[in-house]
PDB file of C-alpha atoms in Angstrom:
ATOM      1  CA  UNK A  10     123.891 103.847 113.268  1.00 76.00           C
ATOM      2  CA  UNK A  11     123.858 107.369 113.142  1.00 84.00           C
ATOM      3  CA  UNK A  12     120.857 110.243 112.473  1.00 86.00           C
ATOM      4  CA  UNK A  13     122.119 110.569 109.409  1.00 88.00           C
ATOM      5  CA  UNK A  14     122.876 106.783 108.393  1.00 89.00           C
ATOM      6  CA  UNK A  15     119.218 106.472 109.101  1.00 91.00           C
ATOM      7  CA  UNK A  16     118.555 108.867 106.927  1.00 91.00           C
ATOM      8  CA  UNK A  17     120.115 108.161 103.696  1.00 92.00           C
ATOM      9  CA  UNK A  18     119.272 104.518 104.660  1.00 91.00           C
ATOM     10  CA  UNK A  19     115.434 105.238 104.462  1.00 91.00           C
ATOM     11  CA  UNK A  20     115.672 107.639 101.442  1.00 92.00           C
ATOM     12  CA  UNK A  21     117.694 105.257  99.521  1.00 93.00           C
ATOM     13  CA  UNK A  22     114.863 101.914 100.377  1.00 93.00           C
ATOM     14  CA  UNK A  23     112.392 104.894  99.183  1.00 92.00           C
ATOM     15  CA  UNK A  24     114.363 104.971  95.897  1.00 93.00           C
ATOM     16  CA  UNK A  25     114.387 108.910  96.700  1.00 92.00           C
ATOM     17  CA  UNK A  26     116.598 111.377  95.801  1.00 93.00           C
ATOM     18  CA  UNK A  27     118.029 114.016  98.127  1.00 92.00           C
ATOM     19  CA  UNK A  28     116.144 116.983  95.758  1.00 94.00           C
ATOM     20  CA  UNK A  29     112.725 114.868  96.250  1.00 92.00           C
ATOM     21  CA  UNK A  30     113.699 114.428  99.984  1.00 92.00           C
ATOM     22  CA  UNK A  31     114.028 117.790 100.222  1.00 92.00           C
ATOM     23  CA  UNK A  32     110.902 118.491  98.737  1.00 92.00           C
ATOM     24  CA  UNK A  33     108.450 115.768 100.203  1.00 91.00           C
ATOM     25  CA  UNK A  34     109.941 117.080 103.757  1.00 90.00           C
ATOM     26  CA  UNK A  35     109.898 120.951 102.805  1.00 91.00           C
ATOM     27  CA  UNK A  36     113.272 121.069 103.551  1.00 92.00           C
ATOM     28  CA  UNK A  37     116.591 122.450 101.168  1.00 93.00           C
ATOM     29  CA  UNK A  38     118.747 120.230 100.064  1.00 93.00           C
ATOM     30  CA  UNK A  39     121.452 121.396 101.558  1.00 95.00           C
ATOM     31  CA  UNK A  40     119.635 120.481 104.905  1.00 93.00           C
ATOM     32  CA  UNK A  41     119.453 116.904 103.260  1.00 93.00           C
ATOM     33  CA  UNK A  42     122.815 116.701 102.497  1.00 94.00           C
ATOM     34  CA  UNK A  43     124.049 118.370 105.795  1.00 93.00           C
ATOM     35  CA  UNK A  44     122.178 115.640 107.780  1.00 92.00           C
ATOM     36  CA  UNK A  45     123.538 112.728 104.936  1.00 92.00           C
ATOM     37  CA  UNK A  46     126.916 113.779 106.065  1.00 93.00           C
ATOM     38  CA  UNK A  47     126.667 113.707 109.861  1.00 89.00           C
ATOM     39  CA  UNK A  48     125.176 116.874 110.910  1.00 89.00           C
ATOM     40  CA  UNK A  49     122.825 116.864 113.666  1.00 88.00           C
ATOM     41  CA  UNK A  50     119.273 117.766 112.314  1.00 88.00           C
ATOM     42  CA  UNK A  51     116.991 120.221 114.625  1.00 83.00           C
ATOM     43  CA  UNK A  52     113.785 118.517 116.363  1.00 78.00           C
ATOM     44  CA  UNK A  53     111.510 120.714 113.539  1.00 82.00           C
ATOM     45  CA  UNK A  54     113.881 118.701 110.529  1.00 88.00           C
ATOM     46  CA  UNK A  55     114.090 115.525 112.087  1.00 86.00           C
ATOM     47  CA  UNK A  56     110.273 116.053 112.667  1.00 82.00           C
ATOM     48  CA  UNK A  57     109.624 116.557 109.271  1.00 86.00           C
ATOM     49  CA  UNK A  58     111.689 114.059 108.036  1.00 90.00           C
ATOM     50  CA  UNK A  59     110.433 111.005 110.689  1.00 86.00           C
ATOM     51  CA  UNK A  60     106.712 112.506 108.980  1.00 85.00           C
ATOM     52  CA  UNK A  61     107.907 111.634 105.750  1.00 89.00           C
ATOM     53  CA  UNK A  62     109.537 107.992 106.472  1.00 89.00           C
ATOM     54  CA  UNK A  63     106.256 107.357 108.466  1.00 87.00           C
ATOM     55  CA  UNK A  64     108.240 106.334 111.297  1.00 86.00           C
ATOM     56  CA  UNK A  65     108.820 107.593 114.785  1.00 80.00           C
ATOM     57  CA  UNK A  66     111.450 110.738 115.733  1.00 80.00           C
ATOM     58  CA  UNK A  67     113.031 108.023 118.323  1.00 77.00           C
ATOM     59  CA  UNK A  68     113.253 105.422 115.106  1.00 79.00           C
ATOM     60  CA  UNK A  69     115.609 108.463 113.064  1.00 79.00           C
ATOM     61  CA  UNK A  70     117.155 110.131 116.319  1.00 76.00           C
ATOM     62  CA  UNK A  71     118.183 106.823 117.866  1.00 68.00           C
ATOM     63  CA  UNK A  72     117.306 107.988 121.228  1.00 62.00           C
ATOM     64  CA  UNK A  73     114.672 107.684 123.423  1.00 51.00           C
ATOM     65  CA  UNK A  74     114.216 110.775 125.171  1.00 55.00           C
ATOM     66  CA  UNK A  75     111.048 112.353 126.297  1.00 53.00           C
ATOM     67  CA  UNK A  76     111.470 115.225 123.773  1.00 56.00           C
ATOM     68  CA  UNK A  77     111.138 112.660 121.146  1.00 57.00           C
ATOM     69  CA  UNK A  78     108.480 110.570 122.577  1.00 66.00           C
ATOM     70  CA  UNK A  79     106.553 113.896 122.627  1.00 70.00           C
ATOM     71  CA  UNK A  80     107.424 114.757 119.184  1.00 70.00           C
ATOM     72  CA  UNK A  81     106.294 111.503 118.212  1.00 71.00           C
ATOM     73  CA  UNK A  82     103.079 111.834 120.155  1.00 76.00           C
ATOM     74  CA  UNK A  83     102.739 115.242 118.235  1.00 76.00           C
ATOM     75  CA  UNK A  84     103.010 114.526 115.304  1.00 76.00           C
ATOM     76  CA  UNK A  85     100.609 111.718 115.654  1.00 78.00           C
ATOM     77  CA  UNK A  86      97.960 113.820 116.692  1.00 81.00           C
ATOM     78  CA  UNK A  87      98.377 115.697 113.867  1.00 81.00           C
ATOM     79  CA  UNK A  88      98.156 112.843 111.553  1.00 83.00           C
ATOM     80  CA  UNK A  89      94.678 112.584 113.238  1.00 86.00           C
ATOM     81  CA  UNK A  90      93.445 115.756 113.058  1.00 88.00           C
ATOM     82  CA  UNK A  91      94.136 116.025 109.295  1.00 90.00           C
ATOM     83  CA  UNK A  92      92.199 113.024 108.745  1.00 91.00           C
ATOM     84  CA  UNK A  93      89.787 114.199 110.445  1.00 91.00           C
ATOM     85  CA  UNK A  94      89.786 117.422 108.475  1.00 94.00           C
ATOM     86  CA  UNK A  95      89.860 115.397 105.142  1.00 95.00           C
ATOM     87  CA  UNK A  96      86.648 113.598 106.088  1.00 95.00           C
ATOM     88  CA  UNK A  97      84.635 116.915 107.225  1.00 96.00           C
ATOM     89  CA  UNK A  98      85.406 118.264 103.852  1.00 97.00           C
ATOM     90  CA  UNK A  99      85.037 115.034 102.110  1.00 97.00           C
ATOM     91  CA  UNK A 100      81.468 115.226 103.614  1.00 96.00           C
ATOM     92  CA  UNK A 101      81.240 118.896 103.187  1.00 97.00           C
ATOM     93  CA  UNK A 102      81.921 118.733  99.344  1.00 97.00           C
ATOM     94  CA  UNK A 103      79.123 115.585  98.939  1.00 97.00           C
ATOM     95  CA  UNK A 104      76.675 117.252 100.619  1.00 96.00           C
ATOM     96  CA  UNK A 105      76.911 120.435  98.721  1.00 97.00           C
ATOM     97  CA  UNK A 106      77.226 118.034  95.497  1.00 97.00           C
ATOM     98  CA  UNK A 107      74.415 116.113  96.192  1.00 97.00           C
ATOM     99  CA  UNK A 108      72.128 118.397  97.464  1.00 96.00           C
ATOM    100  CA  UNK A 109      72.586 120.590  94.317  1.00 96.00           C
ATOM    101  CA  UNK A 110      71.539 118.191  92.098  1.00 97.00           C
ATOM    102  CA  UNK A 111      68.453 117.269  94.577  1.00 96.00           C
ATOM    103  CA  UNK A 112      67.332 121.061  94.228  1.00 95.00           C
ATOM    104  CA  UNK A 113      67.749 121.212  90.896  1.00 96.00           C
ATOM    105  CA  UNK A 114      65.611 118.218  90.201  1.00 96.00           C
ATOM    106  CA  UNK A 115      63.045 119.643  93.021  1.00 95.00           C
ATOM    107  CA  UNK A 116      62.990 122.755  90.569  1.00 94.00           C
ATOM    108  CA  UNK A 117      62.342 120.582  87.481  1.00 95.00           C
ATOM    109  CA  UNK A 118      60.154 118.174  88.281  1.00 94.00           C
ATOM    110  CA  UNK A 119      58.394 119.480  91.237  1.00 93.00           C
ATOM    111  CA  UNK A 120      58.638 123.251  91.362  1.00 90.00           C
ATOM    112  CA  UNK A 121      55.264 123.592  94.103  1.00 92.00           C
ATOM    113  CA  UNK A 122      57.251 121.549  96.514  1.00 91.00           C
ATOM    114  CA  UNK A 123      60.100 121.774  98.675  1.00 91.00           C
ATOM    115  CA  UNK A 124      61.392 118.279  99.764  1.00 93.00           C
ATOM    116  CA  UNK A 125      64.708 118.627  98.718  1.00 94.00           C
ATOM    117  CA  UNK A 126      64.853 121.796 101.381  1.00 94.00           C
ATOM    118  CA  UNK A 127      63.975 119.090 103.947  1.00 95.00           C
ATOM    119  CA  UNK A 128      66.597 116.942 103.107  1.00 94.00           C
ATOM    120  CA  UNK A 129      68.771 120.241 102.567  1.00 96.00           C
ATOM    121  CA  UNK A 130      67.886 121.466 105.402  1.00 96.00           C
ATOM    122  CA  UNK A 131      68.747 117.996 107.872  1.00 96.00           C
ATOM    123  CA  UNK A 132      72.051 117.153 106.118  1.00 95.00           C
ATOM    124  CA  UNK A 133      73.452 120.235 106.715  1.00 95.00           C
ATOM    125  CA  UNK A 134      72.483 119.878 110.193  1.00 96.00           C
ATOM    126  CA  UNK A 135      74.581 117.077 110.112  1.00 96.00           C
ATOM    127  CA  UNK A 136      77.429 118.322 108.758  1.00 96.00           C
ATOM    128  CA  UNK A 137      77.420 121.716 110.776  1.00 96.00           C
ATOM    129  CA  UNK A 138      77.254 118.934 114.259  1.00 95.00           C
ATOM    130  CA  UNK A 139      80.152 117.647 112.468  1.00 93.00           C
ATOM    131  CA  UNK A 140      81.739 121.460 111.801  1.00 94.00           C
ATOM    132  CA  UNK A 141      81.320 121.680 115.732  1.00 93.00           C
ATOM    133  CA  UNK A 142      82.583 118.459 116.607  1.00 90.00           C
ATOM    134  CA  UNK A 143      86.014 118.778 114.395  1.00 90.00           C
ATOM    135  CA  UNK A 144      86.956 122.477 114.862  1.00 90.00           C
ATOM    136  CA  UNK A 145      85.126 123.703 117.817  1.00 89.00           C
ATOM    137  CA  UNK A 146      84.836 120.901 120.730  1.00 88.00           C
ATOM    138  CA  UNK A 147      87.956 119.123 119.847  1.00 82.00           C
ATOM    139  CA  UNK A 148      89.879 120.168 122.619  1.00 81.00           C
ATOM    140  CA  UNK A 149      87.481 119.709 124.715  1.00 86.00           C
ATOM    141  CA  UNK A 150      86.664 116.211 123.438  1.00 83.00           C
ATOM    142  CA  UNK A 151      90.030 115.356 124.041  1.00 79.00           C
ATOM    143  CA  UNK A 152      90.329 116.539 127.834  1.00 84.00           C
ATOM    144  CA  UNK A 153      87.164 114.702 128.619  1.00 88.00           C
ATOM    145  CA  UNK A 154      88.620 111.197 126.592  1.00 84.00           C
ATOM    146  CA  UNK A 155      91.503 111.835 128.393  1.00 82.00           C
ATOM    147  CA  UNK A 156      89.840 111.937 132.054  1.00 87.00           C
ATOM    148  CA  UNK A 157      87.671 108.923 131.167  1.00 88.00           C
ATOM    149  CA  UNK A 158      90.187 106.847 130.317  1.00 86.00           C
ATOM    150  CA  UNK A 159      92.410 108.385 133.483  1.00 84.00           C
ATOM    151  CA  UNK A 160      89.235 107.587 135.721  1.00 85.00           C
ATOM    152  CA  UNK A 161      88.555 104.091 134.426  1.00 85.00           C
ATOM    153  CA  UNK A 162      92.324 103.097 135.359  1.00 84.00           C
ATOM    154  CA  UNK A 163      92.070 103.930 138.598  1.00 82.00           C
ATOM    155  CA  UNK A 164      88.725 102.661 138.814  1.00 79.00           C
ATOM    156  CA  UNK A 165      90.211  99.480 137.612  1.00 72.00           C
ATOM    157  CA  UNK A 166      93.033  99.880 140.379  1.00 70.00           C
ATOM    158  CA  UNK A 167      91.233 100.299 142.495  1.00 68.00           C
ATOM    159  CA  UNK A 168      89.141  97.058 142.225  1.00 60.00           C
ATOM    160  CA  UNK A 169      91.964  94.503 143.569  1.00 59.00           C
ATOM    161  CA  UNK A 170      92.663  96.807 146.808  1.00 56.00           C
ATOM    162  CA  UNK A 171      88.614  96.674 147.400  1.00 58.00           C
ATOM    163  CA  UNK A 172      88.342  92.936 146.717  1.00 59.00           C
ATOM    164  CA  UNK A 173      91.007  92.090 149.634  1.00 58.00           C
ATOM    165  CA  UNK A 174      89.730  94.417 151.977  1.00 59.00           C
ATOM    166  CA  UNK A 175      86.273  92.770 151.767  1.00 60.00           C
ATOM    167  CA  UNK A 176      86.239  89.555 154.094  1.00 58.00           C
ATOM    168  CA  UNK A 177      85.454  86.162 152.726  1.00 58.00           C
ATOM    169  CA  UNK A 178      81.796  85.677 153.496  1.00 58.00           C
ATOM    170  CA  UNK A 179      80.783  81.645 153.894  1.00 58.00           C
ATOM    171  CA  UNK A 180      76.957  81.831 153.183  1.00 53.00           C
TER     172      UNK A 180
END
Protein backbone atom coordinates (compact mmCIF):
# COMPACT_ATOMS: atom_id res chain seq x y z
CA UNK A 1 0.00 0.00 0.00
CA UNK A 2 1.30 3.15 -0.90
CA UNK A 3 2.22 6.65 1.24
CA UNK A 4 -0.59 7.93 -0.02
CA UNK A 5 -3.12 4.86 0.27
CA UNK A 6 -2.16 5.15 3.87
CA UNK A 7 -3.09 8.31 3.90
CA UNK A 8 -6.49 8.68 2.62
CA UNK A 9 -6.98 5.28 4.39
CA UNK A 10 -6.40 6.90 7.90
CA UNK A 11 -8.21 10.22 7.08
CA UNK A 12 -11.15 8.46 5.78
CA UNK A 13 -11.37 5.83 9.38
CA UNK A 14 -10.96 9.53 10.99
CA UNK A 15 -14.15 10.51 9.12
CA UNK A 16 -11.84 13.62 8.04
CA UNK A 17 -11.94 15.64 5.27
CA UNK A 18 -8.94 16.65 3.16
CA UNK A 19 -9.67 20.68 4.22
CA UNK A 20 -9.66 19.42 8.07
CA UNK A 21 -6.56 17.24 7.20
CA UNK A 22 -5.04 20.01 5.99
CA UNK A 23 -5.72 21.99 8.84
CA UNK A 24 -5.18 19.56 11.91
CA UNK A 25 -1.61 18.87 10.08
CA UNK A 26 -0.92 22.67 9.11
CA UNK A 27 -0.61 21.67 5.81
CA UNK A 28 -2.62 23.10 2.28
CA UNK A 29 -4.78 21.11 0.80
CA UNK A 30 -3.28 20.87 -2.13
CA UNK A 31 -0.39 19.09 -0.18
CA UNK A 32 -3.30 16.69 0.96
CA UNK A 33 -4.48 16.04 -2.22
CA UNK A 34 -0.97 15.83 -3.89
CA UNK A 35 -0.04 13.05 -1.39
CA UNK A 36 -3.95 11.37 -1.90
CA UNK A 37 -2.92 11.02 -5.45
CA UNK A 38 0.53 9.42 -5.24
CA UNK A 39 2.93 12.11 -4.65
CA UNK A 40 5.72 11.50 -2.42
CA UNK A 41 5.29 13.69 0.79
CA UNK A 42 8.65 15.41 2.31
CA UNK A 43 9.93 13.94 5.83
CA UNK A 44 8.53 17.58 7.48
CA UNK A 45 4.70 16.52 5.76
CA UNK A 46 4.82 13.04 6.38
CA UNK A 47 6.02 14.15 9.91
CA UNK A 48 3.22 16.17 10.45
CA UNK A 49 0.84 14.01 9.14
CA UNK A 50 2.18 10.52 11.12
CA UNK A 51 1.69 13.42 14.33
CA UNK A 52 -1.74 13.73 13.45
CA UNK A 53 -2.75 9.85 12.83
CA UNK A 54 -0.79 9.23 16.14
CA UNK A 55 1.12 6.68 14.46
CA UNK A 56 4.72 6.19 13.52
CA UNK A 57 6.53 7.93 10.14
CA UNK A 58 7.59 4.09 9.30
CA UNK A 59 3.60 3.11 9.82
CA UNK A 60 2.68 6.08 6.77
CA UNK A 61 6.12 5.81 4.80
CA UNK A 62 6.07 2.02 4.66
CA UNK A 63 9.69 1.84 5.15
CA UNK A 64 11.88 1.27 7.74
CA UNK A 65 14.77 3.35 7.34
CA UNK A 66 16.81 5.01 9.97
CA UNK A 67 15.62 8.49 8.83
CA UNK A 68 12.25 7.42 9.87
CA UNK A 69 13.03 5.61 12.96
CA UNK A 70 14.65 8.96 13.94
CA UNK A 71 11.76 10.95 12.92
CA UNK A 72 9.71 8.77 14.88
CA UNK A 73 12.00 9.00 17.87
CA UNK A 74 11.67 12.87 17.32
CA UNK A 75 8.69 13.41 17.29
CA UNK A 76 8.17 11.37 20.34
CA UNK A 77 10.28 13.39 22.33
CA UNK A 78 8.42 16.13 21.46
CA UNK A 79 5.20 14.65 22.46
CA UNK A 80 7.05 14.53 25.86
CA UNK A 81 8.31 17.68 26.22
CA UNK A 82 4.92 19.33 25.53
CA UNK A 83 3.45 17.38 28.19
CA UNK A 84 5.76 18.27 30.19
CA UNK A 85 5.27 21.92 29.36
CA UNK A 86 1.42 21.52 29.87
CA UNK A 87 1.95 20.30 33.43
CA UNK A 88 4.56 23.21 34.48
CA UNK A 89 1.95 25.62 33.42
CA UNK A 90 -0.89 23.61 34.66
CA UNK A 91 0.99 23.98 38.03
CA UNK A 92 2.11 27.44 37.28
CA UNK A 93 -1.53 28.75 36.72
CA UNK A 94 -2.82 26.81 40.26
CA UNK A 95 -0.33 28.14 42.15
CA UNK A 96 -0.80 31.68 41.11
CA UNK A 97 -4.73 30.85 41.48
CA UNK A 98 -4.53 29.53 44.69
CA UNK A 99 -2.18 31.54 46.28
CA UNK A 100 -4.21 34.67 45.30
CA UNK A 101 -7.06 33.75 46.97
CA UNK A 102 -4.80 32.62 50.16
CA UNK A 103 -3.46 36.36 50.24
CA UNK A 104 -6.47 37.79 49.84
CA UNK A 105 -8.04 35.96 52.70
CA UNK A 106 -4.60 36.63 54.76
CA UNK A 107 -5.57 40.40 54.03
CA UNK A 108 -9.16 39.94 55.27
CA UNK A 109 -9.14 38.00 58.00
CA UNK A 110 -5.71 38.32 59.32
CA UNK A 111 -4.12 41.52 58.08
CA UNK A 112 -1.08 41.46 61.21
CA UNK A 113 0.05 38.19 59.80
CA UNK A 114 1.75 36.81 56.97
CA UNK A 115 1.18 32.99 56.63
CA UNK A 116 -0.04 32.95 53.35
CA UNK A 117 3.63 34.58 52.34
CA UNK A 118 4.98 31.34 53.87
CA UNK A 119 3.04 29.19 51.92
CA UNK A 120 3.61 31.80 48.96
CA UNK A 121 6.78 31.89 49.45
CA UNK A 122 7.52 27.61 49.51
CA UNK A 123 5.19 26.83 46.57
CA UNK A 124 6.80 28.96 44.39
CA UNK A 125 9.93 27.41 45.38
CA UNK A 126 8.47 24.50 44.10
CA UNK A 127 7.40 25.49 41.04
CA UNK A 128 10.59 27.62 40.12
CA UNK A 129 12.66 23.76 40.97
CA UNK A 130 10.16 22.70 38.54
CA UNK A 131 10.89 25.95 36.01
CA UNK A 132 14.60 24.59 36.31
CA UNK A 133 13.95 21.11 35.93
CA UNK A 134 11.65 21.51 32.57
CA UNK A 135 13.44 24.34 30.67
CA UNK A 136 16.84 24.60 32.08
CA UNK A 137 18.39 20.99 33.06
CA UNK A 138 16.50 19.07 30.53
CA UNK A 139 19.20 18.37 28.36
CA UNK A 140 21.21 17.65 30.77
CA UNK A 141 18.75 15.31 32.50
CA UNK A 142 18.54 13.52 29.47
CA UNK A 143 22.42 12.90 28.82
CA UNK A 144 22.78 11.70 32.35
CA UNK A 145 19.36 9.13 31.90
CA UNK A 146 20.89 8.26 28.93
CA UNK A 147 24.46 7.20 30.46
CA UNK A 148 22.71 5.44 33.36
CA UNK A 149 20.80 3.39 31.49
CA UNK A 150 24.02 2.89 28.90
CA UNK A 151 26.12 1.99 32.14
CA UNK A 152 23.62 -0.37 33.74
CA UNK A 153 23.61 -2.52 30.35
CA UNK A 154 26.91 -3.09 30.34
CA UNK A 155 27.01 -3.50 33.90
CA UNK A 156 24.46 -6.14 33.32
CA UNK A 157 26.79 -7.61 30.46
CA UNK A 158 29.10 -7.71 32.05
CA UNK A 159 27.80 -9.95 34.93
CA UNK A 160 27.65 -13.41 32.87
CA UNK A 161 31.43 -12.92 31.54
CA UNK A 162 32.41 -12.33 35.47
CA UNK A 163 30.32 -15.26 36.73
CA UNK A 164 32.31 -17.85 34.35
CA UNK A 165 35.52 -16.49 34.93
CA UNK A 166 35.09 -17.04 38.71
CA UNK A 167 35.92 -20.82 39.56
CA UNK A 168 33.41 -23.04 41.23
CA UNK A 169 34.36 -22.93 44.88
CA UNK A 170 33.23 -26.40 46.91
CA UNK A 171 33.12 -25.04 50.56
Amino acid sequence: MSTGEKVKEYRLKNAWSQEQLAELASLSVRTVQRIEKGHKPGLETLSALASVFNVNVSDLSGCTQHVNETLDTRINEARLRVGQETRFYRALIIALLVCSVLIAVNYLFSPNSYWSAVVTLIWGSLVAFRALRVFVLKDRIATWQQKRVQHLIRERNDLPAREQSQPERHD
